[in-house]
mmCIF file of N, CA and C in Angstrom:
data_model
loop_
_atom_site.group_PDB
_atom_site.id
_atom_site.type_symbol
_atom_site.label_atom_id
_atom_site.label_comp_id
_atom_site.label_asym_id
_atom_site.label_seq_id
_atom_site.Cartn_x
_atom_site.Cartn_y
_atom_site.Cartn_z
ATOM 1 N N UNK A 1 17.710 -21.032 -16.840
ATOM 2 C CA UNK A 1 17.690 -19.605 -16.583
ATOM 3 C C UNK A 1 16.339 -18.990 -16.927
ATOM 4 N N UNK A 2 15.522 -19.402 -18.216
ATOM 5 C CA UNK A 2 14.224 -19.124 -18.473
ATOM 6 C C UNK A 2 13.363 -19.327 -17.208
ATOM 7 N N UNK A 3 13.456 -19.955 -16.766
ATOM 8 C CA UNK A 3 12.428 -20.502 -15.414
ATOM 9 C C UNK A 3 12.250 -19.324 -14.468
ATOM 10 N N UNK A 4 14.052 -19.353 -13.846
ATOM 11 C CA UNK A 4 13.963 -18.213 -12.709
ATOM 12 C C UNK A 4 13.140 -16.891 -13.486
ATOM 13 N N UNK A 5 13.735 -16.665 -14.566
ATOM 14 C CA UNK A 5 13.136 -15.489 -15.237
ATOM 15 C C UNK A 5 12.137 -14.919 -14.726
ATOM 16 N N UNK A 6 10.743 -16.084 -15.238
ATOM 17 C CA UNK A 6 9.038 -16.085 -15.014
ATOM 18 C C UNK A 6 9.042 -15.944 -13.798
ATOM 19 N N UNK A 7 9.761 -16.449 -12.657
ATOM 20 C CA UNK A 7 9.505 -16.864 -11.377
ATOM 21 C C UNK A 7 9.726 -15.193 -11.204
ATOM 22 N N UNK A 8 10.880 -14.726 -11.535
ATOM 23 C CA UNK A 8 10.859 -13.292 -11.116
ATOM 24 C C UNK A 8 9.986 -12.182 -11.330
ATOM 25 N N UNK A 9 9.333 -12.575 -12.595
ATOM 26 C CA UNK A 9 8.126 -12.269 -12.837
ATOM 27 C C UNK A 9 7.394 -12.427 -12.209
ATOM 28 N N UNK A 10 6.629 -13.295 -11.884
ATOM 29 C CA UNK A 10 5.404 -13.670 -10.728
ATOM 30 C C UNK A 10 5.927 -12.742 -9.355
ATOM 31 N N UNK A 11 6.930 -13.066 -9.279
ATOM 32 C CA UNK A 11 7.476 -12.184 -7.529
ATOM 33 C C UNK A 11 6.899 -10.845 -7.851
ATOM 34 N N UNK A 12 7.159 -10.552 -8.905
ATOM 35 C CA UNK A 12 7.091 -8.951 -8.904
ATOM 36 C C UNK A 12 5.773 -8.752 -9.193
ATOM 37 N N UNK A 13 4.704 -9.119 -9.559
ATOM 38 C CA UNK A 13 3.596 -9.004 -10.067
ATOM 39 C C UNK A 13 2.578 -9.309 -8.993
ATOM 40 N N UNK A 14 2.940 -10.082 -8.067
ATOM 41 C CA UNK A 14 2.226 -10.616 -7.143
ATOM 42 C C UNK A 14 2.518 -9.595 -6.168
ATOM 43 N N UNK A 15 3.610 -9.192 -6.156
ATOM 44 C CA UNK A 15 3.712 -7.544 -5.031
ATOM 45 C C UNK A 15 2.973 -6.627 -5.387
ATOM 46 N N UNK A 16 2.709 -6.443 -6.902
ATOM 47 C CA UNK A 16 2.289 -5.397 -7.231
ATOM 48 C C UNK A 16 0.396 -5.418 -7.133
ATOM 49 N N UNK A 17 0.173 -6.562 -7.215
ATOM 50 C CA UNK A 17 -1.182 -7.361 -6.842
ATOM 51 C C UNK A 17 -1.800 -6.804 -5.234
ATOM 52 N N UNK A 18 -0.688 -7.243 -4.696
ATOM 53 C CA UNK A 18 -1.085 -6.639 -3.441
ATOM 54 C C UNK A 18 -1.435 -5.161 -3.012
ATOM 55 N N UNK A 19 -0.008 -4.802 -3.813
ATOM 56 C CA UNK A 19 -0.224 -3.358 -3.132
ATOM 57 C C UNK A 19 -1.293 -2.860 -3.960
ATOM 58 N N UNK A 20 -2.030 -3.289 -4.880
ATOM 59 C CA UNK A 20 -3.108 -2.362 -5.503
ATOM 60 C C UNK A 20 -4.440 -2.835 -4.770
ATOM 61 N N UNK A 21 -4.503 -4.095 -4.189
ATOM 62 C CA UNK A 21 -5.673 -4.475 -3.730
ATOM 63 C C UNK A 21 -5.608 -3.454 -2.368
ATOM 64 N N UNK A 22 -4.497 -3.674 -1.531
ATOM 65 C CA UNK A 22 -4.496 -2.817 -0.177
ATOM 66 C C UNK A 22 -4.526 -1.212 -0.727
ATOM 67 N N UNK A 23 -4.267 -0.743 -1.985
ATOM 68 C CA UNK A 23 -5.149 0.786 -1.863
ATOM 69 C C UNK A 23 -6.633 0.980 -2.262
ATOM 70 N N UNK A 24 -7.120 -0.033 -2.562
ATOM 71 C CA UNK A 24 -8.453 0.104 -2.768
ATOM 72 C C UNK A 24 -9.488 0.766 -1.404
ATOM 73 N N UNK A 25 -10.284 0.764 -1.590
ATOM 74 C CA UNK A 25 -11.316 1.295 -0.051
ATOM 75 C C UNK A 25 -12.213 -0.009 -0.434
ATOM 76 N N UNK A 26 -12.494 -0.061 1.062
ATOM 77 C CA UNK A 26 -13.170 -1.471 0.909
ATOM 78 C C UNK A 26 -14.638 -0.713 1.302
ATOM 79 N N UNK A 27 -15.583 -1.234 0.881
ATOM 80 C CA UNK A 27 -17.272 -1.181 0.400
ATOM 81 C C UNK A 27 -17.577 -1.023 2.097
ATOM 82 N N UNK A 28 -17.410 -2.318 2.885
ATOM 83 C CA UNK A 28 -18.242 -2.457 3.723
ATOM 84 C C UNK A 28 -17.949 -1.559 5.349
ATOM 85 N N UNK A 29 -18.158 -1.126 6.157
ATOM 86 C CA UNK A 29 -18.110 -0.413 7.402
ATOM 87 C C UNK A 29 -18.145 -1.508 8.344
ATOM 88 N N UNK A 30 -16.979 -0.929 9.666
ATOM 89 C CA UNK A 30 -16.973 -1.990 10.644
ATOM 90 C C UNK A 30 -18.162 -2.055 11.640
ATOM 91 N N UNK A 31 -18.716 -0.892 11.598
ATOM 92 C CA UNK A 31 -20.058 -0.777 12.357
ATOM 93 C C UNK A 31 -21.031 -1.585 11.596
ATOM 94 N N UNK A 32 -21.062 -1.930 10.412
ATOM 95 C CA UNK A 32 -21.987 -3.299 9.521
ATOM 96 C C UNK A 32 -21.559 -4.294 10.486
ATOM 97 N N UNK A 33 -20.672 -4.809 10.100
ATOM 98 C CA UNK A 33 -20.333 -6.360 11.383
ATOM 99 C C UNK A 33 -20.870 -6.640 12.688
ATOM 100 N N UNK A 34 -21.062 -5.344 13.590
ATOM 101 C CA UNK A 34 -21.705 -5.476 14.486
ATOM 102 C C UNK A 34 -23.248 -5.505 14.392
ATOM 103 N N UNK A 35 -23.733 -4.500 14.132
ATOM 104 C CA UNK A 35 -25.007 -3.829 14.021
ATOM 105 C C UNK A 35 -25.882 -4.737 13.046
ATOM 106 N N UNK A 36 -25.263 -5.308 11.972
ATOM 107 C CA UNK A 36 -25.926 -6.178 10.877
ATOM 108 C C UNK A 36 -26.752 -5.214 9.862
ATOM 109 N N UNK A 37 -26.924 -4.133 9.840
ATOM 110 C CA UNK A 37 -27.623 -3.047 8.985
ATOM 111 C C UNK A 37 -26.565 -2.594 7.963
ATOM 112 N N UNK A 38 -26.690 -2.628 6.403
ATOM 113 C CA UNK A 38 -26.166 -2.250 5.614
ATOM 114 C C UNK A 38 -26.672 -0.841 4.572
ATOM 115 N N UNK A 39 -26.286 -0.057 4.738
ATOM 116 C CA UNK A 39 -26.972 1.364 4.441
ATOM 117 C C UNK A 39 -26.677 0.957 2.804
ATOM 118 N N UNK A 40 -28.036 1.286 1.924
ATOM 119 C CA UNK A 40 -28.726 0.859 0.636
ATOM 120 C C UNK A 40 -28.126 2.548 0.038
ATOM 121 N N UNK A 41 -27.555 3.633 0.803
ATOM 122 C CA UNK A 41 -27.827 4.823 0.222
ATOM 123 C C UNK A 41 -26.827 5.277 -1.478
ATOM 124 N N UNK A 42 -25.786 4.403 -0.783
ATOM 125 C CA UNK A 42 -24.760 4.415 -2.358
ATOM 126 C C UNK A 42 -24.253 2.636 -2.616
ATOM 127 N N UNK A 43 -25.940 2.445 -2.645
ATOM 128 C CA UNK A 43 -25.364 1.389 -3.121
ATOM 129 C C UNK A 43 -25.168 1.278 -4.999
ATOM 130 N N UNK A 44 -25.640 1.899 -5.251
ATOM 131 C CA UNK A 44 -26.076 2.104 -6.852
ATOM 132 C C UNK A 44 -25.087 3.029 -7.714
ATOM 133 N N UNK A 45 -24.045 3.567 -6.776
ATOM 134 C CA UNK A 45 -22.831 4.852 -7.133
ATOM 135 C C UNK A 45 -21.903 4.009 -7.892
ATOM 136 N N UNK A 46 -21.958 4.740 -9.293
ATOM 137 C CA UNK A 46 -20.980 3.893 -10.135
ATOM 138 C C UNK A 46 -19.712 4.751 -9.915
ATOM 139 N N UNK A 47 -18.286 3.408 -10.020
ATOM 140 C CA UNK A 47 -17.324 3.397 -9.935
ATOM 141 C C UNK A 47 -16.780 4.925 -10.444
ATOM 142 N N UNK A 48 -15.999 5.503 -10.092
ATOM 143 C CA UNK A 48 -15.224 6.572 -11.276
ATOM 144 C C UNK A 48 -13.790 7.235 -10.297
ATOM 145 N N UNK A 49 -12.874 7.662 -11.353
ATOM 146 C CA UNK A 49 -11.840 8.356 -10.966
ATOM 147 C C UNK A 49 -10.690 7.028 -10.496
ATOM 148 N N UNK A 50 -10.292 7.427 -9.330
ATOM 149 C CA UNK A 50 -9.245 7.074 -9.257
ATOM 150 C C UNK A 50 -9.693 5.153 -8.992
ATOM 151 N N UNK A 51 -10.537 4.713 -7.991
ATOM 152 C CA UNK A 51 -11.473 3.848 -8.277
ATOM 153 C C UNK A 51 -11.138 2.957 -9.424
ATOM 154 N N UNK A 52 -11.697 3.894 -10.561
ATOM 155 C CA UNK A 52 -12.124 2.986 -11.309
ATOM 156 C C UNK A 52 -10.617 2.417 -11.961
ATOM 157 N N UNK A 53 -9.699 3.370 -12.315
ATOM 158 C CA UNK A 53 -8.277 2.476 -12.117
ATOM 159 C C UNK A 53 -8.092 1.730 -11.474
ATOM 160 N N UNK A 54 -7.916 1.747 -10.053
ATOM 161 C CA UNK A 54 -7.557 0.899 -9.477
ATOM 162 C C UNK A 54 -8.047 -1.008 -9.575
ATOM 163 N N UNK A 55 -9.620 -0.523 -9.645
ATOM 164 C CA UNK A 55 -10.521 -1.893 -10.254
ATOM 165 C C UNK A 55 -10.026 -2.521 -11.539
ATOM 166 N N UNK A 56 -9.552 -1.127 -12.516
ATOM 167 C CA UNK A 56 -9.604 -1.895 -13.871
ATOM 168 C C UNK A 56 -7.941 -2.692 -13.608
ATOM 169 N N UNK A 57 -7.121 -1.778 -13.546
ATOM 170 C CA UNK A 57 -5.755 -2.681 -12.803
ATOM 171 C C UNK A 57 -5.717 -3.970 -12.182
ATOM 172 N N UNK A 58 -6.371 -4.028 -10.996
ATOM 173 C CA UNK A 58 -6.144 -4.919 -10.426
ATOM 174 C C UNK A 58 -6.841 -6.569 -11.149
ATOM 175 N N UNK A 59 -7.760 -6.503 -12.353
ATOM 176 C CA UNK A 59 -8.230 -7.358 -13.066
ATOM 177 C C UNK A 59 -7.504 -7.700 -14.160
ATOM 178 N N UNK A 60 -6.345 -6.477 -14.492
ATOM 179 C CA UNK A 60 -5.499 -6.927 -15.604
ATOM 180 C C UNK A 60 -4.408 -7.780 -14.960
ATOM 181 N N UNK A 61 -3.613 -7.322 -13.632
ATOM 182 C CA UNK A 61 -2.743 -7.794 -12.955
ATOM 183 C C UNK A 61 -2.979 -9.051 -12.576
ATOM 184 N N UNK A 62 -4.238 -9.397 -12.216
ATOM 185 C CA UNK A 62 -4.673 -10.368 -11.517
ATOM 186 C C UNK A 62 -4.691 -11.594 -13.092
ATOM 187 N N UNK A 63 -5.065 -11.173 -13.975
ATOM 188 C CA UNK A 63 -4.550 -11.962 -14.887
ATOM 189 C C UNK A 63 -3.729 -12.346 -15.369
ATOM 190 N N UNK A 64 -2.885 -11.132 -15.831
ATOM 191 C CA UNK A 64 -1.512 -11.624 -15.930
ATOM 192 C C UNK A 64 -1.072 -12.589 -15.207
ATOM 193 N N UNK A 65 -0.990 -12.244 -13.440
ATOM 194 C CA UNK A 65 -0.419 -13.243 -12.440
ATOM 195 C C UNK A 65 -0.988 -14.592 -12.618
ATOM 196 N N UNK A 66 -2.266 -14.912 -12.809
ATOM 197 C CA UNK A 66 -2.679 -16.480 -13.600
ATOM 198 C C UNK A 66 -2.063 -16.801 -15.055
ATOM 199 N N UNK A 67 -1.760 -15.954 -15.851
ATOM 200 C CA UNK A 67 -0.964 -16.330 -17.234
ATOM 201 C C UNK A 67 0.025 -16.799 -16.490
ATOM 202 N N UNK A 68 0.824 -16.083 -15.839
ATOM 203 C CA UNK A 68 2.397 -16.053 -15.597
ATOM 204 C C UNK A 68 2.719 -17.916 -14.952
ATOM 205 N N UNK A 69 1.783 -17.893 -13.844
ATOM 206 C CA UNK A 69 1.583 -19.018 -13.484
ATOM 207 C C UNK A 69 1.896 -20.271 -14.303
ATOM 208 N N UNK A 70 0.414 -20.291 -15.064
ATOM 209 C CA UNK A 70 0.136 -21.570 -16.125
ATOM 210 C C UNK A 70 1.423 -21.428 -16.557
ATOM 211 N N UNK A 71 2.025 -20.639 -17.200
ATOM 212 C CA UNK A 71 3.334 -20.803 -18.075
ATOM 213 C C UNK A 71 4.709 -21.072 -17.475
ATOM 214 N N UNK A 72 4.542 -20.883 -16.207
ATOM 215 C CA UNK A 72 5.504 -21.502 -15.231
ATOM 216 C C UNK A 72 5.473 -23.036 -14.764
ATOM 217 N N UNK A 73 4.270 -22.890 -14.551
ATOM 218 C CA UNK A 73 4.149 -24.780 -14.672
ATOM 219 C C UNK A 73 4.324 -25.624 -15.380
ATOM 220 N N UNK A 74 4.042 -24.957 -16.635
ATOM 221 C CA UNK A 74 4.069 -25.486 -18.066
ATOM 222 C C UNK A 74 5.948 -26.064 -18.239
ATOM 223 N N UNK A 75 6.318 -24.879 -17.839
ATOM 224 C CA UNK A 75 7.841 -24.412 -18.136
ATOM 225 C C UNK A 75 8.483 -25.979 -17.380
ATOM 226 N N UNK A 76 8.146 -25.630 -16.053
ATOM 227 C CA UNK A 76 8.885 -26.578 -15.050
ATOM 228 C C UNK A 76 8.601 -27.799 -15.189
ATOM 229 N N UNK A 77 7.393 -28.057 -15.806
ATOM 230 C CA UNK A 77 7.393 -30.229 -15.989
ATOM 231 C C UNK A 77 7.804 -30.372 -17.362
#
């Protein structure tokens, strides 16, 4: 029963993984891909506000979900 436990853990953590990566804004423009020119103008704009949650989150989550792991493997052999 310990096993499924973790496993339910990981399910849920790994959803939650996602959905924080898919609210992020992603850096790069689809007009970059074509054009090959990357505008230098914010490149130097430090993180803040809602951002910077989201970044700091998704590095705690993203760990956890590797703890959760190892200790599931651990669990199961």
């Amino acid at each position: 029963m310990q096993n499924y436990i973790i496993d339910i853990f990981i399910f849920i953590v790994s959803l939650l993984l996602i959905v924080i990566v898919m609210l992020q804004e992603s850096k790069d423009d689809i007009n970059d891909a074509f054009n090959g020119s990357k505008s230098d103008l914010f490149k130097d704009q430090k993180v803040r506000g809602a951002e910077l949650f989201l970044q700091r989150s998704t590095a705690v989550i993203a760990f956890l979900f590797i703890v959760l792991v190892i200790v599931s493997v651990a669990l199961h052999h």
